XYZ file of N, CA and C in Angstrom:
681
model
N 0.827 -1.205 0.000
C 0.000 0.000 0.000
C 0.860 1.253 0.000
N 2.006 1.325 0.787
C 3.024 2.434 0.720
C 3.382 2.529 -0.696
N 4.190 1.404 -1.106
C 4.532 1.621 -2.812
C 3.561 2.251 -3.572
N 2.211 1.794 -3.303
C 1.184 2.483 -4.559
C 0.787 4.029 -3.994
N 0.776 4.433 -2.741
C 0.740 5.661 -2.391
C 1.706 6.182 -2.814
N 2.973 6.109 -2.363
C 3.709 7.149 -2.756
C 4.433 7.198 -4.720
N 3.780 6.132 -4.799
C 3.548 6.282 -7.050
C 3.083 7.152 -7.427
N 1.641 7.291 -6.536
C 0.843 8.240 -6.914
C 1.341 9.725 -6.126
N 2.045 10.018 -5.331
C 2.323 11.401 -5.405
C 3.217 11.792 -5.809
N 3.978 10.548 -6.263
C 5.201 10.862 -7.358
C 4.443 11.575 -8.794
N 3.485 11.200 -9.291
C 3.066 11.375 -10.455
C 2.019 12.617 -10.288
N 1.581 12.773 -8.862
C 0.967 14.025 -9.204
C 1.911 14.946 -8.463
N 3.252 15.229 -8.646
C 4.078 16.294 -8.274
C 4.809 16.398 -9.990
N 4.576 15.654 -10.545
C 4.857 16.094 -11.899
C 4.377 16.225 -12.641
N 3.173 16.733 -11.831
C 2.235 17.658 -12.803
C 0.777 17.304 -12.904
N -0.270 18.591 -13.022
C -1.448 18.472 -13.009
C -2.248 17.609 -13.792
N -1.361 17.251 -15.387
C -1.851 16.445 -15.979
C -2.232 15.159 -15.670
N -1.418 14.577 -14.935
C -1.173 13.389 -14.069
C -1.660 13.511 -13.174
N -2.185 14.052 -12.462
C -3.232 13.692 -11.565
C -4.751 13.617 -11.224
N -4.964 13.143 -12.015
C -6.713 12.432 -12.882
C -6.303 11.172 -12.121
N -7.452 11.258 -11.425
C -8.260 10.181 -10.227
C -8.839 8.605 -11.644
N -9.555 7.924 -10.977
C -9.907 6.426 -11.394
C -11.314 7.038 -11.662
N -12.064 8.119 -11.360
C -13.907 8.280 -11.650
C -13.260 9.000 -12.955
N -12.275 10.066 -12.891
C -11.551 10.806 -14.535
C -11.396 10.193 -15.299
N -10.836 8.569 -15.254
C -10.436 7.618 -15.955
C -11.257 7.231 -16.721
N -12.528 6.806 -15.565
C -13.473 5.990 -16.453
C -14.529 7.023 -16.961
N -14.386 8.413 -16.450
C -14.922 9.213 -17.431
C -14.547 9.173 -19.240
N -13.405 8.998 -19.189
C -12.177 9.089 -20.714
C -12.535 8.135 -21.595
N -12.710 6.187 -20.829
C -13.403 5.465 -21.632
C -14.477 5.794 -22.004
N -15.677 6.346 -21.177
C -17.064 6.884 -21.708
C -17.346 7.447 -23.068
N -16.134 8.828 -22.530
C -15.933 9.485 -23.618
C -15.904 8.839 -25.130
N -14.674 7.939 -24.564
C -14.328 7.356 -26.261
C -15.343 6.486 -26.894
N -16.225 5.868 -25.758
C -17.280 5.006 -26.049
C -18.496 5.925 -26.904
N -18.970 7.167 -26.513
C -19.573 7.807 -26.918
C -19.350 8.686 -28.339
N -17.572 8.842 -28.807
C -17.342 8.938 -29.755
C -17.447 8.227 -30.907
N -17.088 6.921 -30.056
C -17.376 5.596 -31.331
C -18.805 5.407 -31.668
N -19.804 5.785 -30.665
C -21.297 5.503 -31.179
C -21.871 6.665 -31.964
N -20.940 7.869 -32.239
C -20.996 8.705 -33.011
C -20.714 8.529 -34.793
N -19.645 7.878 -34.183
C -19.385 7.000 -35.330
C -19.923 6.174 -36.389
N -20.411 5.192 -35.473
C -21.151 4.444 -35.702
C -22.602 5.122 -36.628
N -23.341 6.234 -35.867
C -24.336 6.277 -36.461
C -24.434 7.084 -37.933
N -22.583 7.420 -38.305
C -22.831 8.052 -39.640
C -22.439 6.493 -40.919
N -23.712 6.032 -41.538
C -23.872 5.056 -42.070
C -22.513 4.771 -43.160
N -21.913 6.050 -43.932
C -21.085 5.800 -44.659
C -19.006 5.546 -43.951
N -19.229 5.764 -42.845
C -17.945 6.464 -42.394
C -18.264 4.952 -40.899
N -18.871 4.442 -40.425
C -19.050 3.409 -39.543
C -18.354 2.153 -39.977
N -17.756 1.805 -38.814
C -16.799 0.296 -39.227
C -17.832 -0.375 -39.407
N -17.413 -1.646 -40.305
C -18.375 -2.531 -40.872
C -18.605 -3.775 -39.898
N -20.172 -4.213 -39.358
C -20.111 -5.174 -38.374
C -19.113 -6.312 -38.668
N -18.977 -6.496 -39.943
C -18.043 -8.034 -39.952
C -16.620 -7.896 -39.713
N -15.797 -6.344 -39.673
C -14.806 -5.958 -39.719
C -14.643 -6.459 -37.939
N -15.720 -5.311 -37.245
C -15.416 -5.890 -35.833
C -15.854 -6.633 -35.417
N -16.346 -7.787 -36.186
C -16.538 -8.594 -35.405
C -15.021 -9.982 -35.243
N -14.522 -9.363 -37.085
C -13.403 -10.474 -36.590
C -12.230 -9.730 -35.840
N -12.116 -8.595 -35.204
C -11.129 -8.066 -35.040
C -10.677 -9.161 -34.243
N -9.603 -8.698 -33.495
C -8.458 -9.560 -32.382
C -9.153 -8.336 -31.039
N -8.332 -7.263 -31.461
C -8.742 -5.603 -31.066
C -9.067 -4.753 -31.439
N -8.971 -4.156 -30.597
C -9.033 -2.194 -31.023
C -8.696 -1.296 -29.914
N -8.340 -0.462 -30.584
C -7.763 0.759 -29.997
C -8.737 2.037 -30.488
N -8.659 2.347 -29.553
C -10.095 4.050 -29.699
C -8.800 5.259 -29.476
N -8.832 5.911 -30.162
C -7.564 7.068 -29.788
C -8.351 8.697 -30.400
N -8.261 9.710 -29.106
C -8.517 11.022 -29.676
C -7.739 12.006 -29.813
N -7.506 12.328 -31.293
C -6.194 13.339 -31.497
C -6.852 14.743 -30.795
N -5.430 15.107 -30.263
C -6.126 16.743 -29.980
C -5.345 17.858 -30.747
N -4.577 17.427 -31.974
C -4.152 18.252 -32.263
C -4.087 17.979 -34.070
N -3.691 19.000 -34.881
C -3.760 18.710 -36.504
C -2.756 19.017 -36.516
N -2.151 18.702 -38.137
C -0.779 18.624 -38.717
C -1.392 18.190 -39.693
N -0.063 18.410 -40.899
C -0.489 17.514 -42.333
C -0.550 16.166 -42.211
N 0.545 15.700 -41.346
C 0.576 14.245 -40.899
C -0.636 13.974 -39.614
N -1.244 12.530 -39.218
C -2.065 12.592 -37.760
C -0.822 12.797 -36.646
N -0.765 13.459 -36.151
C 0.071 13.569 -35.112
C -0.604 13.681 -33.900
N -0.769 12.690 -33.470
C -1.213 12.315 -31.997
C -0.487 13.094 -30.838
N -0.086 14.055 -30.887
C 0.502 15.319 -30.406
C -0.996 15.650 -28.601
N -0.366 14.899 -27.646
C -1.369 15.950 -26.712
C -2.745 14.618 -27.032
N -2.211 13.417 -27.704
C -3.633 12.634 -27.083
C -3.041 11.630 -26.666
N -4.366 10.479 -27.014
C -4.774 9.342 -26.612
C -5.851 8.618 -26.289
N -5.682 7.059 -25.888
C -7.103 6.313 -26.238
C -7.013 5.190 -25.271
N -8.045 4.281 -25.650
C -7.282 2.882 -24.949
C -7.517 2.048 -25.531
N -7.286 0.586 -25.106
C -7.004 -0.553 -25.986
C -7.137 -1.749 -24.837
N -8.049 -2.510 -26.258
C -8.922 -3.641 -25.591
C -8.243 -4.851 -26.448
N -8.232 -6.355 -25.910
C -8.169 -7.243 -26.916
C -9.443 -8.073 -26.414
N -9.232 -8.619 -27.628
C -10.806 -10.043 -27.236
C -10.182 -11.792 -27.005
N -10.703 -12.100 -26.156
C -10.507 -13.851 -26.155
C -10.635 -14.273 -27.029
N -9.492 -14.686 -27.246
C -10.037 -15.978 -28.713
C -10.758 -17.177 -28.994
N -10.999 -17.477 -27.529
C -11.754 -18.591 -27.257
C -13.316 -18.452 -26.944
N -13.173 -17.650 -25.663
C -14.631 -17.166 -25.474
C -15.184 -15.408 -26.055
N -14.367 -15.018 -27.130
C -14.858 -14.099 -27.748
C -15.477 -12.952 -26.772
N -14.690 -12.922 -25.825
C -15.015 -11.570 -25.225
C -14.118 -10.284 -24.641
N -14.428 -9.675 -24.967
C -13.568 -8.426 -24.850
C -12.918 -7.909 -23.267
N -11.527 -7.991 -23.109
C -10.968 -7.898 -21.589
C -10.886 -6.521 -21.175
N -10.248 -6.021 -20.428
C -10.085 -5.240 -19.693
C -9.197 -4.044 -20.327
N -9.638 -3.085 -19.899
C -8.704 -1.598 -21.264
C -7.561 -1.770 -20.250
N -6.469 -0.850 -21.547
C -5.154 -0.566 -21.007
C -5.598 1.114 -21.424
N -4.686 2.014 -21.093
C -4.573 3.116 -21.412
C -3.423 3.806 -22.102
N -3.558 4.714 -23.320
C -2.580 4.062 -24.229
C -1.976 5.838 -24.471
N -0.578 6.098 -24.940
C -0.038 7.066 -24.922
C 0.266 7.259 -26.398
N -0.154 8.657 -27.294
C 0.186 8.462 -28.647
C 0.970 10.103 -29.206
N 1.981 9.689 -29.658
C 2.899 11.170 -30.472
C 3.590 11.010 -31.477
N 3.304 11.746 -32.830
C 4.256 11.514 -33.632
C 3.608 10.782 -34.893
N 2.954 10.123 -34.896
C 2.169 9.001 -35.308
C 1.074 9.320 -36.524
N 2.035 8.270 -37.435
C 2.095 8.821 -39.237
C 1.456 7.484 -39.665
N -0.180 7.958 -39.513
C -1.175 7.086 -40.373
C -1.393 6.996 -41.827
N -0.389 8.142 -42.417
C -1.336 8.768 -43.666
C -1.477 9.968 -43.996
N -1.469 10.882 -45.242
C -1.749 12.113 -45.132
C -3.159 12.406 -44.871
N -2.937 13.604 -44.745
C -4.174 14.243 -43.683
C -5.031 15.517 -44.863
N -5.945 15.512 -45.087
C -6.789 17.023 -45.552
C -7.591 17.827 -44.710
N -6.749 18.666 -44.719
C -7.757 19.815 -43.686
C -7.266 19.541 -42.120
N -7.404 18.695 -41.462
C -6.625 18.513 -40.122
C -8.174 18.993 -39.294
N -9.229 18.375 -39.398
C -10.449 17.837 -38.467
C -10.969 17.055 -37.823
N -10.415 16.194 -38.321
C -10.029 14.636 -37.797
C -9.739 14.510 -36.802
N -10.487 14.004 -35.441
C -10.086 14.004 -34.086
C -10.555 12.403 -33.641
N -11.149 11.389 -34.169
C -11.030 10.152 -33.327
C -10.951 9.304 -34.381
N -10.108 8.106 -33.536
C -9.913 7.108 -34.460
C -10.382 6.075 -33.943
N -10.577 5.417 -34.458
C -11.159 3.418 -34.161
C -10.179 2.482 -34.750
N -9.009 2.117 -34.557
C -8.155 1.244 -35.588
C -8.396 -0.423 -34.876
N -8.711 -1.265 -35.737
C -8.848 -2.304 -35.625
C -7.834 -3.448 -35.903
N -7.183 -4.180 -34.584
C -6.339 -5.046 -35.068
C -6.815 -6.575 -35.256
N -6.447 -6.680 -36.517
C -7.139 -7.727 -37.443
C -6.808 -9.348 -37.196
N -5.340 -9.280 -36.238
C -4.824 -10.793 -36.530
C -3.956 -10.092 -35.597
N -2.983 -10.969 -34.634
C -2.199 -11.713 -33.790
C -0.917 -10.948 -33.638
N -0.768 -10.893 -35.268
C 0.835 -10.104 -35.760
C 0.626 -8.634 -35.252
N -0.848 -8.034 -35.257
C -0.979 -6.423 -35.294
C -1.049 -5.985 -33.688
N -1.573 -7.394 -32.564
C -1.182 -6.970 -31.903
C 0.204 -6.066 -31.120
N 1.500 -6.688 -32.024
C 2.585 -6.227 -31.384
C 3.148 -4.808 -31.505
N 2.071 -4.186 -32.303
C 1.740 -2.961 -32.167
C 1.869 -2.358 -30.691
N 1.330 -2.981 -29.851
C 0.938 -2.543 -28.494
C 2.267 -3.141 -27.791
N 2.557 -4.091 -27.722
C 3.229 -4.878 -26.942
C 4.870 -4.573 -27.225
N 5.177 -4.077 -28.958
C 6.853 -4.210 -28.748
C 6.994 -2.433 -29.268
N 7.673 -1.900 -28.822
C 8.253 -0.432 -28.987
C 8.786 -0.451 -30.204
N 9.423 -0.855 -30.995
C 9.995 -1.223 -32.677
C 9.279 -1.359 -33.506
N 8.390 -2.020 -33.037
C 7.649 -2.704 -34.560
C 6.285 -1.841 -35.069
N 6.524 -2.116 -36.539
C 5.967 -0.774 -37.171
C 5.364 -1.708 -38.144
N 3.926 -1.247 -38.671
C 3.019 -1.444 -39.305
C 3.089 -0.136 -40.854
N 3.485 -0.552 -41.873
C 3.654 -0.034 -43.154
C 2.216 0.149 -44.210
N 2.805 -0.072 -45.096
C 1.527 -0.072 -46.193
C 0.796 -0.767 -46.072
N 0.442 -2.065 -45.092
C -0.522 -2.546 -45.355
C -1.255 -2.173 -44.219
N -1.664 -1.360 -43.585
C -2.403 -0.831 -42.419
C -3.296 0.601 -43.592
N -4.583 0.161 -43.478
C -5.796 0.687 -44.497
C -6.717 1.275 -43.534
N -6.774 2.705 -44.205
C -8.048 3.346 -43.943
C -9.208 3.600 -44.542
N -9.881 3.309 -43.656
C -11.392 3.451 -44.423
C -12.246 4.807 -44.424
N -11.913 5.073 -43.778
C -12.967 6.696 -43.448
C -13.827 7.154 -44.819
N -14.697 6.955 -44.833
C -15.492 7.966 -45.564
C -15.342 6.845 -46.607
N -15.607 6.250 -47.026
C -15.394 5.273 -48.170
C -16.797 4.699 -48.410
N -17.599 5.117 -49.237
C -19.434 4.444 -49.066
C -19.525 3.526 -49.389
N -17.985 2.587 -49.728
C -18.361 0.918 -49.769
C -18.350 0.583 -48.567
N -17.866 1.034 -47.125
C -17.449 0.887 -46.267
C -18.139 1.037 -45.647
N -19.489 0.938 -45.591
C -20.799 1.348 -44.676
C -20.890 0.477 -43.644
N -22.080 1.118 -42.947
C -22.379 -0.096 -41.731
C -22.893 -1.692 -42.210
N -23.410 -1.967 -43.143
C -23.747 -2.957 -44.199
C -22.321 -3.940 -45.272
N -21.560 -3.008 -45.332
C -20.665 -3.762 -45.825
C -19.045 -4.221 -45.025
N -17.998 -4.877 -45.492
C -16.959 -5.411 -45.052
C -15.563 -5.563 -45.807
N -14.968 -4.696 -45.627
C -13.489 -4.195 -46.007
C -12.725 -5.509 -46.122
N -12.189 -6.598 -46.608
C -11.456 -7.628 -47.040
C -9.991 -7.382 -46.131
N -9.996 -8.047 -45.266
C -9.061 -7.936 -44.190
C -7.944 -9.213 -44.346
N -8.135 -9.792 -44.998
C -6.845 -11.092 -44.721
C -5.640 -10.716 -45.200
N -5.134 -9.344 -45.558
C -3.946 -8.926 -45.968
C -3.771 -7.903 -45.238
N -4.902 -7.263 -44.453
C -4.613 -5.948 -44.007
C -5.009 -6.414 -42.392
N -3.780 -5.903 -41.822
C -3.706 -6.707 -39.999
C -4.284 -5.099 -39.418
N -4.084 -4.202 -39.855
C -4.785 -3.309 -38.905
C -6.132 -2.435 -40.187
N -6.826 -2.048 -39.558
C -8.069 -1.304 -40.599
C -7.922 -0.154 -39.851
N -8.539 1.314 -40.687
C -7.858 2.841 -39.758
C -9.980 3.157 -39.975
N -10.610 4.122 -39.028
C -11.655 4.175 -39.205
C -11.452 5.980 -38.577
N -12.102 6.741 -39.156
C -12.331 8.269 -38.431
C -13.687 8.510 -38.456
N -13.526 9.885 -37.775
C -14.612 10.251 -37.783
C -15.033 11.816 -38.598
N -14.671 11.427 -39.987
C -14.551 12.377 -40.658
C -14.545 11.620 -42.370
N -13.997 12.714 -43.573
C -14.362 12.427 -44.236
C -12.749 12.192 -45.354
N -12.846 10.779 -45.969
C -11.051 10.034 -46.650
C -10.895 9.128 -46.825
N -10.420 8.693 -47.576
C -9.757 7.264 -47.592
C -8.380 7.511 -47.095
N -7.571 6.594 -46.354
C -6.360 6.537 -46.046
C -5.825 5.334 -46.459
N -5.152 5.342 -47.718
C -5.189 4.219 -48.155
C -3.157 4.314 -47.984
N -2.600 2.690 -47.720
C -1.562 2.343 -47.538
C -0.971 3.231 -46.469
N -2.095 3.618 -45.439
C -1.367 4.388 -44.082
C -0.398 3.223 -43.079
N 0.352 3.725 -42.646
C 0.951 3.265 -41.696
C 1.142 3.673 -40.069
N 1.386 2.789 -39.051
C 1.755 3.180 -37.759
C 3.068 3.307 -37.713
N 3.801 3.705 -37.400
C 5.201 4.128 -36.822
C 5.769 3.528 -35.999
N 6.461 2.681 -35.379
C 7.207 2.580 -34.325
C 7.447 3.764 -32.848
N 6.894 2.789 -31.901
C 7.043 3.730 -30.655
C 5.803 5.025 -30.529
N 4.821 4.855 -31.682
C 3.923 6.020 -31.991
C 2.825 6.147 -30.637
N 2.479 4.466 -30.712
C 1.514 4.416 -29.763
C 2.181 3.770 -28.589
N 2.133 3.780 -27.345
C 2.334 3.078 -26.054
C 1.780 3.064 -24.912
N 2.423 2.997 -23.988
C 1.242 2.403 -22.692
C 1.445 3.602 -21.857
N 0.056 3.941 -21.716
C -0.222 4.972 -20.883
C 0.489 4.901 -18.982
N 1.746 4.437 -18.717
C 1.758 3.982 -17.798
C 1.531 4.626 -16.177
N 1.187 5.469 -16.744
C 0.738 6.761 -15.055
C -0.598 6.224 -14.849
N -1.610 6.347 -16.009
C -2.578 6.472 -16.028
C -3.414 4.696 -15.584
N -2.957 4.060 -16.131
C -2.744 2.434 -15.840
C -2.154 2.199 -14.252
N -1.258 2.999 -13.871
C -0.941 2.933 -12.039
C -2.263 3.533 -11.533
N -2.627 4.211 -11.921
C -3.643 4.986 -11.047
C -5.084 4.330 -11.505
N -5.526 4.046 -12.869
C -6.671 3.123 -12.751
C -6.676 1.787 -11.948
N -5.459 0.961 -11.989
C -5.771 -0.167 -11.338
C -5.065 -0.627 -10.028
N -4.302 0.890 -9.463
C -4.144 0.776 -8.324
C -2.461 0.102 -8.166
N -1.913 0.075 -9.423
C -0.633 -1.062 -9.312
C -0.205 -0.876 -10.445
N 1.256 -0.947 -10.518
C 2.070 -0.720 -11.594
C 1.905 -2.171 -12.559
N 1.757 -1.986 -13.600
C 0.986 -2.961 -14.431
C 1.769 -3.307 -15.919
N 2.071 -4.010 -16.881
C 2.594 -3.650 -17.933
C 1.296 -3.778 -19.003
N 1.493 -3.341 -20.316
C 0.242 -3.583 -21.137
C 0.158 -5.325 -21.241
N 1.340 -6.074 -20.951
C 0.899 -7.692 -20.966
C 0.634 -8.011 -20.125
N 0.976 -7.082 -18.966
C -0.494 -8.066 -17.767
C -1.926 -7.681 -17.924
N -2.147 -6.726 -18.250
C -3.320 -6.126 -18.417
C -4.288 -6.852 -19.937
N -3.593 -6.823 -20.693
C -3.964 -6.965 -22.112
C -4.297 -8.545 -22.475
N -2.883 -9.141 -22.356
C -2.648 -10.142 -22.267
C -2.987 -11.459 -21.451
N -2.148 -10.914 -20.361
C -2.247 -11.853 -19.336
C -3.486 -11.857 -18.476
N -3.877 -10.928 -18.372
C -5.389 -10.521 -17.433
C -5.374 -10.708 -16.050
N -3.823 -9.954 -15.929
C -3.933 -9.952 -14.245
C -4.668 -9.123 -13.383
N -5.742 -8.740 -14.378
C -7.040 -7.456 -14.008
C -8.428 -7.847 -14.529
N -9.193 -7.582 -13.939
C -10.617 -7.422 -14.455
C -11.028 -6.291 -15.099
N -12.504 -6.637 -16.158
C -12.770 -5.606 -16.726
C -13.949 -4.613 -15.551
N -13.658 -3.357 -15.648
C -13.903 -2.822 -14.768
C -15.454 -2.245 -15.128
N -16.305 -2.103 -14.134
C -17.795 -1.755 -15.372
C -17.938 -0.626 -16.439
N -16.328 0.521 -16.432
C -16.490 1.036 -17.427
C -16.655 0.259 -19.106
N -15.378 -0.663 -18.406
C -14.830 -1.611 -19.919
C -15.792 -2.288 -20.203
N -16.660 -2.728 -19.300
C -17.983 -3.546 -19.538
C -18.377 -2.929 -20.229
N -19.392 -1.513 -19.752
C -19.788 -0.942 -20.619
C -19.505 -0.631 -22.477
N -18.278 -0.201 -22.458
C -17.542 -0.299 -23.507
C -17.638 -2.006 -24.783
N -17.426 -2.740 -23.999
C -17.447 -4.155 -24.488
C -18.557 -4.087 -25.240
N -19.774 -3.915 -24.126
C -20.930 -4.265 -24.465
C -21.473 -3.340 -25.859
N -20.774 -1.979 -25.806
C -21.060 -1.054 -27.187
C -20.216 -2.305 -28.279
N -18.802 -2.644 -27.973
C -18.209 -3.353 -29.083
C -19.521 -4.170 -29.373
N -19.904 -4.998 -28.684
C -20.451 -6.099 -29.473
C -21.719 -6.044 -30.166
N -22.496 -5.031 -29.253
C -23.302 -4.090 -29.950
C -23.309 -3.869 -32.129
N -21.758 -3.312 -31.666
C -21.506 -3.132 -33.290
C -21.009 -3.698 -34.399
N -20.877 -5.482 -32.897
C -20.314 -6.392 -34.251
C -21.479 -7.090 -34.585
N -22.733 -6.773 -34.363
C -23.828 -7.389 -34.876
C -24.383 -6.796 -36.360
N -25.158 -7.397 -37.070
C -25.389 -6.889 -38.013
C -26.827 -5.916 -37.785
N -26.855 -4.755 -38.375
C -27.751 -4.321 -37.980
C -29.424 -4.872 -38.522
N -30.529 -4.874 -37.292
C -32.018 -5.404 -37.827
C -32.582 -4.646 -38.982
N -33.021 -5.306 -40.035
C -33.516 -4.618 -41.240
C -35.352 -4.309 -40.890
């Protein structure tokens, strides 16, 4: 209990940013949950149910800043994976993003993303600091084949890019080191210094009823919608 107390006033003596409580936290998933159902309800620009339904993951990330490039400058998101067995979605990590070259950009309005990791390999996105995702990481945004009704052909493409705006991002890439683990924010949601493979991976945590909540929107949107 001493160790995790004095983590936490380590991290809020370096600064105000860092010191967002666990109700702030699960305010942030809300947030992103509520962005994605924003998402969702614009029919041409909405990930396609079959896309998430085969994902592995996803990552929800909100830029707060523009550039010609996405430069995740001043954000972030979090990141869920799903069981492969019992197909259900675990517990968020909280995820740190700068620098981070999806693709060129028009206009610079573009503030949330939904990227979907497709297969096993895209996890290590999250997990290794090096490894970088190239041309075959595809965006869909704004693409009216890409509706809530249809399904983007994923067996070549390990991550899919989704906004909330209007583009194709086609042959975007992630960067190395672009995205990572929110690790202040991850001490202070779950009370304990954590890595994204215990959390992600290993599930040395439960999903907390924000992530529930959250889950329950995922699966929500990997259904097909009632005609």
């Amino acid at each position: 209990m001493k160790t995790i107390t004095l983590s936490l006033c380590v991290l809020c003596l370096a600064g105000p940013a860092f010191c967002a409580d666990k109700a702030e936290l699960d305010a942030k998933i809300r947030m992103l949950a509520t962005k994605l159902e924003t998402l969702q309800d614009k029919p041409d620009k909405a990930v396609p149910p079959a896309d998430l339904n085969k994902a592995v993951g996803i990552i929800l990330l909100d830029r707060t800043k523009a550039g010609f490039f996405f430069a995740y400058e001043g954000g972030g998101g979090v990141a869920l994976l799903k069981d492969p067995i019992k197909k259900t979605w675990g517990p968020v990590a909280f995820l740190a993003a700068s620098d981070a070259s999806v693709g060129p950009q028009i206009g610079g309005q573009q503030s949330f993303y939904a990227i979907l990791l497709m297969n096993t390999n895209a996890i290590r996105i999250l997990t290794e600091p090096n490894y970088e995702l190239g041309g075959d990481a595809q965006g869909t945004a704004g693409q009216k084949s890409a509706g809530v009704g249809d399904s983007i052909s994923s067996v070549e493409r390990p991550v899919l890019i989704y906004n909330d705006s209007t583009g194709l991002y086609a042959g975007a890439s992630v960067k190395a080191g672009s995205i990572s683990p929110d690790d202040k924010a991850n001490i202070i949601y779950y009370g304990r210094a954590l890595t994204i493979k215990d959390i992600l991976l290993l599930k040395k945590v439960e999903p907390t009823p924000a992530a529930v909540e959250l889950a329950t929107m995922l699966d929500k949107y990997s259904k097909p919608p009632k005609k």
